[in-house]
Short mmCIF file of C-alpha atoms in Angstrom, two decimals:
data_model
loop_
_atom_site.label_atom_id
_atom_site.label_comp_id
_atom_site.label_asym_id
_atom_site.label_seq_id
_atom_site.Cartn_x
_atom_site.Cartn_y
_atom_site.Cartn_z
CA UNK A 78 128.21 -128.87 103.36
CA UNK A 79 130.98 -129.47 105.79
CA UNK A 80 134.97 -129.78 105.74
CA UNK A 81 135.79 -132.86 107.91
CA UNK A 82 138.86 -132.43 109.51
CA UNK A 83 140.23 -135.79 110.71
CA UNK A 84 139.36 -139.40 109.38
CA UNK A 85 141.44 -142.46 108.89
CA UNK A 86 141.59 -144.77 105.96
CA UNK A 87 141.31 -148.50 107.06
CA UNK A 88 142.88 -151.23 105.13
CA UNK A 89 141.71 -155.25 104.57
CA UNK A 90 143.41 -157.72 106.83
CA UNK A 91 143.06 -159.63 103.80
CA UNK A 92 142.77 -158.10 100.41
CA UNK A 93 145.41 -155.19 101.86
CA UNK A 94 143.22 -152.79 99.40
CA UNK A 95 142.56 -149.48 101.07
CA UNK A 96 138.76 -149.14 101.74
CA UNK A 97 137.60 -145.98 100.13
CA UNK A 98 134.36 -146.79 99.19
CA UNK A 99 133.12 -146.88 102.83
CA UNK A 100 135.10 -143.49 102.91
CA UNK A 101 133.12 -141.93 100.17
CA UNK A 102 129.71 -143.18 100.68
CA UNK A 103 129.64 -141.87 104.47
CA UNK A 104 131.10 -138.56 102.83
CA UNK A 105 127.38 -138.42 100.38
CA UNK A 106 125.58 -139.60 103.61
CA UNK A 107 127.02 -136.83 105.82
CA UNK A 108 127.13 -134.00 103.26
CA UNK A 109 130.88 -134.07 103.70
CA UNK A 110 132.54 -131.62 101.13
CA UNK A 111 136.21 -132.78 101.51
CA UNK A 112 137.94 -135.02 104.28
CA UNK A 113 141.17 -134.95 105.54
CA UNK A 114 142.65 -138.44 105.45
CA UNK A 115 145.34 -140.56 106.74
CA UNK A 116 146.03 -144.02 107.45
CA UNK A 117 148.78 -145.94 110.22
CA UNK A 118 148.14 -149.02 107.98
CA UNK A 119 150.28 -150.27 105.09
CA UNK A 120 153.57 -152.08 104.32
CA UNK A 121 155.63 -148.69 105.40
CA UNK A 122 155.11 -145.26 106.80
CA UNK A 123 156.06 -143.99 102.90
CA UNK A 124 153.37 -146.69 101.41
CA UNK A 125 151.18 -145.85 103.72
CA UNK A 126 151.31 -142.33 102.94
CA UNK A 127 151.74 -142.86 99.16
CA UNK A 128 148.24 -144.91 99.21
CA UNK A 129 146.70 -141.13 100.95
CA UNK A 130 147.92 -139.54 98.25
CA UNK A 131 147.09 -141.21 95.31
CA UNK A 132 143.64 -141.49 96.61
CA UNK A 133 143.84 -137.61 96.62
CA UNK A 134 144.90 -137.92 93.12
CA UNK A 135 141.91 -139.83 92.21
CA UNK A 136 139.36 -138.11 94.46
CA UNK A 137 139.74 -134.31 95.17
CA UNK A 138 137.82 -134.48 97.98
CA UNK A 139 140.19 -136.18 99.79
CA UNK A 140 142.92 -134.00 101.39
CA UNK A 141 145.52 -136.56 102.00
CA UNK A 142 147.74 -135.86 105.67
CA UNK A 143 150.71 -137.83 106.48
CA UNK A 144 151.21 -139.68 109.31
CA UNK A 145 155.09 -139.46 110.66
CA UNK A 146 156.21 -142.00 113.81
CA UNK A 147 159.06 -140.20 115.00
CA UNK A 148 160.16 -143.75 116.72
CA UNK A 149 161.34 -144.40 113.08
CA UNK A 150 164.97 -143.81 111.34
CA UNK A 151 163.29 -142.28 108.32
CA UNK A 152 160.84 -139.85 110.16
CA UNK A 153 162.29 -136.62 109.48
CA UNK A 154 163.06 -137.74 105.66
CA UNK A 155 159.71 -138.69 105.18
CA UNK A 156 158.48 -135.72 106.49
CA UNK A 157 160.70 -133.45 104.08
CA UNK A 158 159.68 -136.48 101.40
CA UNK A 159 155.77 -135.58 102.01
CA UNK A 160 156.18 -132.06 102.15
CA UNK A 161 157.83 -131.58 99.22
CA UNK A 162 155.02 -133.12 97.44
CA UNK A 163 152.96 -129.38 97.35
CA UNK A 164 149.46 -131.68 97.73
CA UNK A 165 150.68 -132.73 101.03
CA UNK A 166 150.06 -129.76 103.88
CA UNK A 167 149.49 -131.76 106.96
CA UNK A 168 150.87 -134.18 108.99
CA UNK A 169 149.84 -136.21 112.08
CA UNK A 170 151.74 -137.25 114.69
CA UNK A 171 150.18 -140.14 116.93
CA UNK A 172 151.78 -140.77 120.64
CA UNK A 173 149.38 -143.80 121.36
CA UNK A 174 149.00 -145.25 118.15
CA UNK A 175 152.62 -145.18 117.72
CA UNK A 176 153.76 -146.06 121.26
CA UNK A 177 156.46 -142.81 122.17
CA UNK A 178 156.26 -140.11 124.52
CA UNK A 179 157.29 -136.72 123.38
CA UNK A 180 159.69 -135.69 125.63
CA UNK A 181 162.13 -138.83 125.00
CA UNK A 182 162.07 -138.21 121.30
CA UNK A 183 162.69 -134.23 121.31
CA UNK A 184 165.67 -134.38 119.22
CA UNK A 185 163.73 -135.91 115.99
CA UNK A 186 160.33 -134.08 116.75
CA UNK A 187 162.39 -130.84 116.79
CA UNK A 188 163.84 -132.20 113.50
CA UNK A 189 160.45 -132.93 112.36
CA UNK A 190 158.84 -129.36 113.56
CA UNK A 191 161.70 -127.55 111.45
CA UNK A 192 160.56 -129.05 108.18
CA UNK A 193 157.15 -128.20 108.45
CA UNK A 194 158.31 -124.55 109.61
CA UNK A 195 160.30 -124.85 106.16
CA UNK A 196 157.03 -126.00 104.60
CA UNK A 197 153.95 -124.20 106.65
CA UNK A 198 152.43 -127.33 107.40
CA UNK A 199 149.78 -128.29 109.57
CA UNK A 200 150.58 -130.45 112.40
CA UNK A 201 147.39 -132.25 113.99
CA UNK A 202 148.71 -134.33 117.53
CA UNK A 203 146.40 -137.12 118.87
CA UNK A 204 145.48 -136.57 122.51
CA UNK A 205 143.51 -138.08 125.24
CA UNK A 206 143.38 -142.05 125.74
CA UNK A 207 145.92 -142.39 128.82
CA UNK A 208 149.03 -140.36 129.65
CA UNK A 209 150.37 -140.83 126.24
CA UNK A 210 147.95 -138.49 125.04
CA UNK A 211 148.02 -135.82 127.37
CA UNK A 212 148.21 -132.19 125.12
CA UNK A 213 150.76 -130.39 128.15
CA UNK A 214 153.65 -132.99 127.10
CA UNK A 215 153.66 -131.44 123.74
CA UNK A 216 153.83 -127.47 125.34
CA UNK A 217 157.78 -127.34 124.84
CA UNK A 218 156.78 -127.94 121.19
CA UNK A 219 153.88 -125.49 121.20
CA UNK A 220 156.18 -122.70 122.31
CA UNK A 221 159.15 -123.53 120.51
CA UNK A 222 157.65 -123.38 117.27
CA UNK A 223 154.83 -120.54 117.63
CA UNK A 224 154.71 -120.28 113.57
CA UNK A 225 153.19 -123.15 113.16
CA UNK A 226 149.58 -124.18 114.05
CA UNK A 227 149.07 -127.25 115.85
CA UNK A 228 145.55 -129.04 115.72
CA UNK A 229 144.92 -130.83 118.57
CA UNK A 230 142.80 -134.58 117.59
CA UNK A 231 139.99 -134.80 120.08
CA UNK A 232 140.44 -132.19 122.27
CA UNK A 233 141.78 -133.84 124.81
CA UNK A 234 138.72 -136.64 124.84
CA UNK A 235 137.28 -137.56 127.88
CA UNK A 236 140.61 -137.75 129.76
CA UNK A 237 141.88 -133.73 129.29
CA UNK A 238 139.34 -132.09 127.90
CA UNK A 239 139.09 -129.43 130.38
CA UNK A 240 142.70 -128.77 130.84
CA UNK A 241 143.35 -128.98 126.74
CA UNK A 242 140.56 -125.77 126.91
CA UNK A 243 142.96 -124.13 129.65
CA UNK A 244 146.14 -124.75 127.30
CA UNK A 245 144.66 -123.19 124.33
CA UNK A 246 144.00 -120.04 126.31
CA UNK A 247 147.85 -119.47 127.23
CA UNK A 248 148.69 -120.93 123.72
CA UNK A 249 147.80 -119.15 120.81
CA UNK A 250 149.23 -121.49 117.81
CA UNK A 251 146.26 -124.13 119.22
CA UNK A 252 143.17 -125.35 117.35
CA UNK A 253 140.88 -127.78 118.44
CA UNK A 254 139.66 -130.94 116.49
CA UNK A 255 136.23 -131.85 117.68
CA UNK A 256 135.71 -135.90 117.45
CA UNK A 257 135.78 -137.75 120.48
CA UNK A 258 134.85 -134.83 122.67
CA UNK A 259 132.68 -136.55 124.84
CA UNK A 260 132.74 -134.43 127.95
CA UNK A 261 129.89 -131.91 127.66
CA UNK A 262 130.24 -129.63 130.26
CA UNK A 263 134.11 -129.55 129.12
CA UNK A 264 132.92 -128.97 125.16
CA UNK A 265 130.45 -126.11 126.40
CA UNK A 266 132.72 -124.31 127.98
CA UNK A 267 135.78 -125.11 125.18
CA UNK A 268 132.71 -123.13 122.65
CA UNK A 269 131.53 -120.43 125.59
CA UNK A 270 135.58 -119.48 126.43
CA UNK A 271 137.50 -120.13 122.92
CA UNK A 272 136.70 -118.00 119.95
CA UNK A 273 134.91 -120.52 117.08
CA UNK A 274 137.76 -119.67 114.74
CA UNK A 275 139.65 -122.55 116.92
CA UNK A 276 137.98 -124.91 116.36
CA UNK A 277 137.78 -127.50 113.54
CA UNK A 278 134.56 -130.18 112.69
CA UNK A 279 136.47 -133.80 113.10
CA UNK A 280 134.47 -137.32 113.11
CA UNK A 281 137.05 -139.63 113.26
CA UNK A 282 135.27 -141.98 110.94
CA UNK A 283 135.05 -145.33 110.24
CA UNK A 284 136.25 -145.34 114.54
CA UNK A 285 132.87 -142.78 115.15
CA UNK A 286 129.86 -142.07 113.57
CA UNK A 287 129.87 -138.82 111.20
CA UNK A 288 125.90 -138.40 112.00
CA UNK A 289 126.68 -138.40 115.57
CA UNK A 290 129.53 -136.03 115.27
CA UNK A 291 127.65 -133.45 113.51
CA UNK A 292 124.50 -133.55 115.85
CA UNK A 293 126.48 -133.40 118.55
CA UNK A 294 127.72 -129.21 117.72
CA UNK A 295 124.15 -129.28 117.04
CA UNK A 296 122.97 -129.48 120.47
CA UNK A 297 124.60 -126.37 121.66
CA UNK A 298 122.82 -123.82 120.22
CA UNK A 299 125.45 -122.30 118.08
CA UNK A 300 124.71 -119.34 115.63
CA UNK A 301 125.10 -120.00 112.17
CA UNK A 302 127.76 -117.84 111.62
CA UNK A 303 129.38 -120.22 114.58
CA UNK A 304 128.51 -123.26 112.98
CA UNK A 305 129.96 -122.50 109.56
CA UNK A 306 133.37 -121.40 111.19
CA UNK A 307 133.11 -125.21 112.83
CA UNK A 308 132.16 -127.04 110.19
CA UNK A 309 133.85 -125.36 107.06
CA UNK A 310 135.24 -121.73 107.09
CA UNK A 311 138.10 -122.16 109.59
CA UNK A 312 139.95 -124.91 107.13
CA UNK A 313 139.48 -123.59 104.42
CA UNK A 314 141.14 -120.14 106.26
CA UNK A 315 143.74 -122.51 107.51
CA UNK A 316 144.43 -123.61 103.75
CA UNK A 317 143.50 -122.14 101.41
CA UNK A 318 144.80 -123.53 98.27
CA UNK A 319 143.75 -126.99 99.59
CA UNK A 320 140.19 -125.79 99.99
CA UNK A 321 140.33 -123.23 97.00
CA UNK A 322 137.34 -124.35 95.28
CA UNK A 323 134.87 -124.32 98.21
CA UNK A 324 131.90 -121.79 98.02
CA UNK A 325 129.70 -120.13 100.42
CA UNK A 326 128.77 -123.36 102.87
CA UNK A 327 125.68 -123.93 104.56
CA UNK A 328 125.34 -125.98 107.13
CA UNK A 329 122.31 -125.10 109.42
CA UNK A 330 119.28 -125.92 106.80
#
């Protein structure tokens, strides 16, 4: 059984229905317990959120996370919006997908930050993918707000994945989302150097393959006891109440 930290929900060009189904079957394929979801597509950034939701409201095992574009006028109401909605805990922020750099927008993102301070949220940050994912450009953040935790998506990727592992050793407040990590010798020293309460199991599905995702910790030769804080324990320590009626996981066979 495993807690999957980071999927999105994709949308028909066409139909504009959200496509859960794909969602839910890969989640019985995968042995995937719950999923944290979000979505960049939809009429709005509040519909598009809304849709996350009510999906959560259908399914349990969907945590919904909001996505907030901090280019937008409505950003830091929609954050406060989301939040106040106790099912919501997380949000995502997206430099590449939503086309800003951090540092020109530090006036709203502070904004932002303060709400989920108000709120204890979660705040997972894409990274990697060209210089508008680079983790450092966020470190201002990081530091200004050291009661909140900040997931970072991907770990950097291919692009920073060895300096993302050097940033999480100055800054505590860091976890590490694991899809997309595609630089092995970076990964194995990210698991050798970082404690494995940092880090949380991601696939990035329907834009990765679960199966792959999961065989890749696999190939490490992590304990069990490591494995479980990957795949399962260290959400459900991050949030509790979203995760409260998870048992006992295991994940090595």
């Amino acid at each position: 059984m495993i807690f999957d930290f980071h999927a999105h929900l994709r949308r028909n060009a066409q139909s504009h229905q959200y496509e859960i189904e794909e969602q839910l079957e890969d989640m019985r394929a995968n042995h995937i317990a719950y999923r944290v979801l979000s979505t960049f597509e939809g009429a709005s950034m509040a519909s598009a959120n809304n849709a996350v939701i009510a999906l959560h409201q259908q399914y349990p095992q969907i945590i919904p996370c909001a996505v907030i574009n901090p280019k937008q006028d409505e950003a830091v109401a929609e954050t406060r919006r989301v939040l106040s909605n106790h099912q919501v805990r997380l949000i995502e922020m997206d430099s590449l997908e939503c086309g800003f750099l951090p540092e020109k927008l530090e006036s709203t993102i502070n904004a932002i930050l303060d709400v989920c301070a108000q709120h204890q949220a979660v705040v997972k940050i894409f990274t990697g993918s060209t210089h508008r994912g680079a983790p450092d450009q966020w470190l201002k953040y990081f530091r200004r707000f050291p009661q909140l935790t900040f997931v970072l998506l991907h770990m950097g990727a291919g692009d920073f994945q060895y300096g993302t592992v050097d940033l999480c050793q100055e800054v505590p407040n860091l976890m590490l989302e694991t899809s997309v990590a595609c630089e092995a010798p970076a990964l194995q020293k990210a698991l050798r150097v970082l404690a494995p309460e940092r880090f949380l199991f991601g696939s990035d599905f329907p834009e990765y393959f679960t199966e792959l995702e999961v065989m890749k910790l696999n190939y490490y030769g992590l304990t069990k006891t490591q494995l479980q804080n990957i795949y399962a324990e260290n959400a459900r320590r991050l949030l509790p109440d979203l995760f409260e009626d998870a048992k006992a996981v295991n994940v090595c066979g």
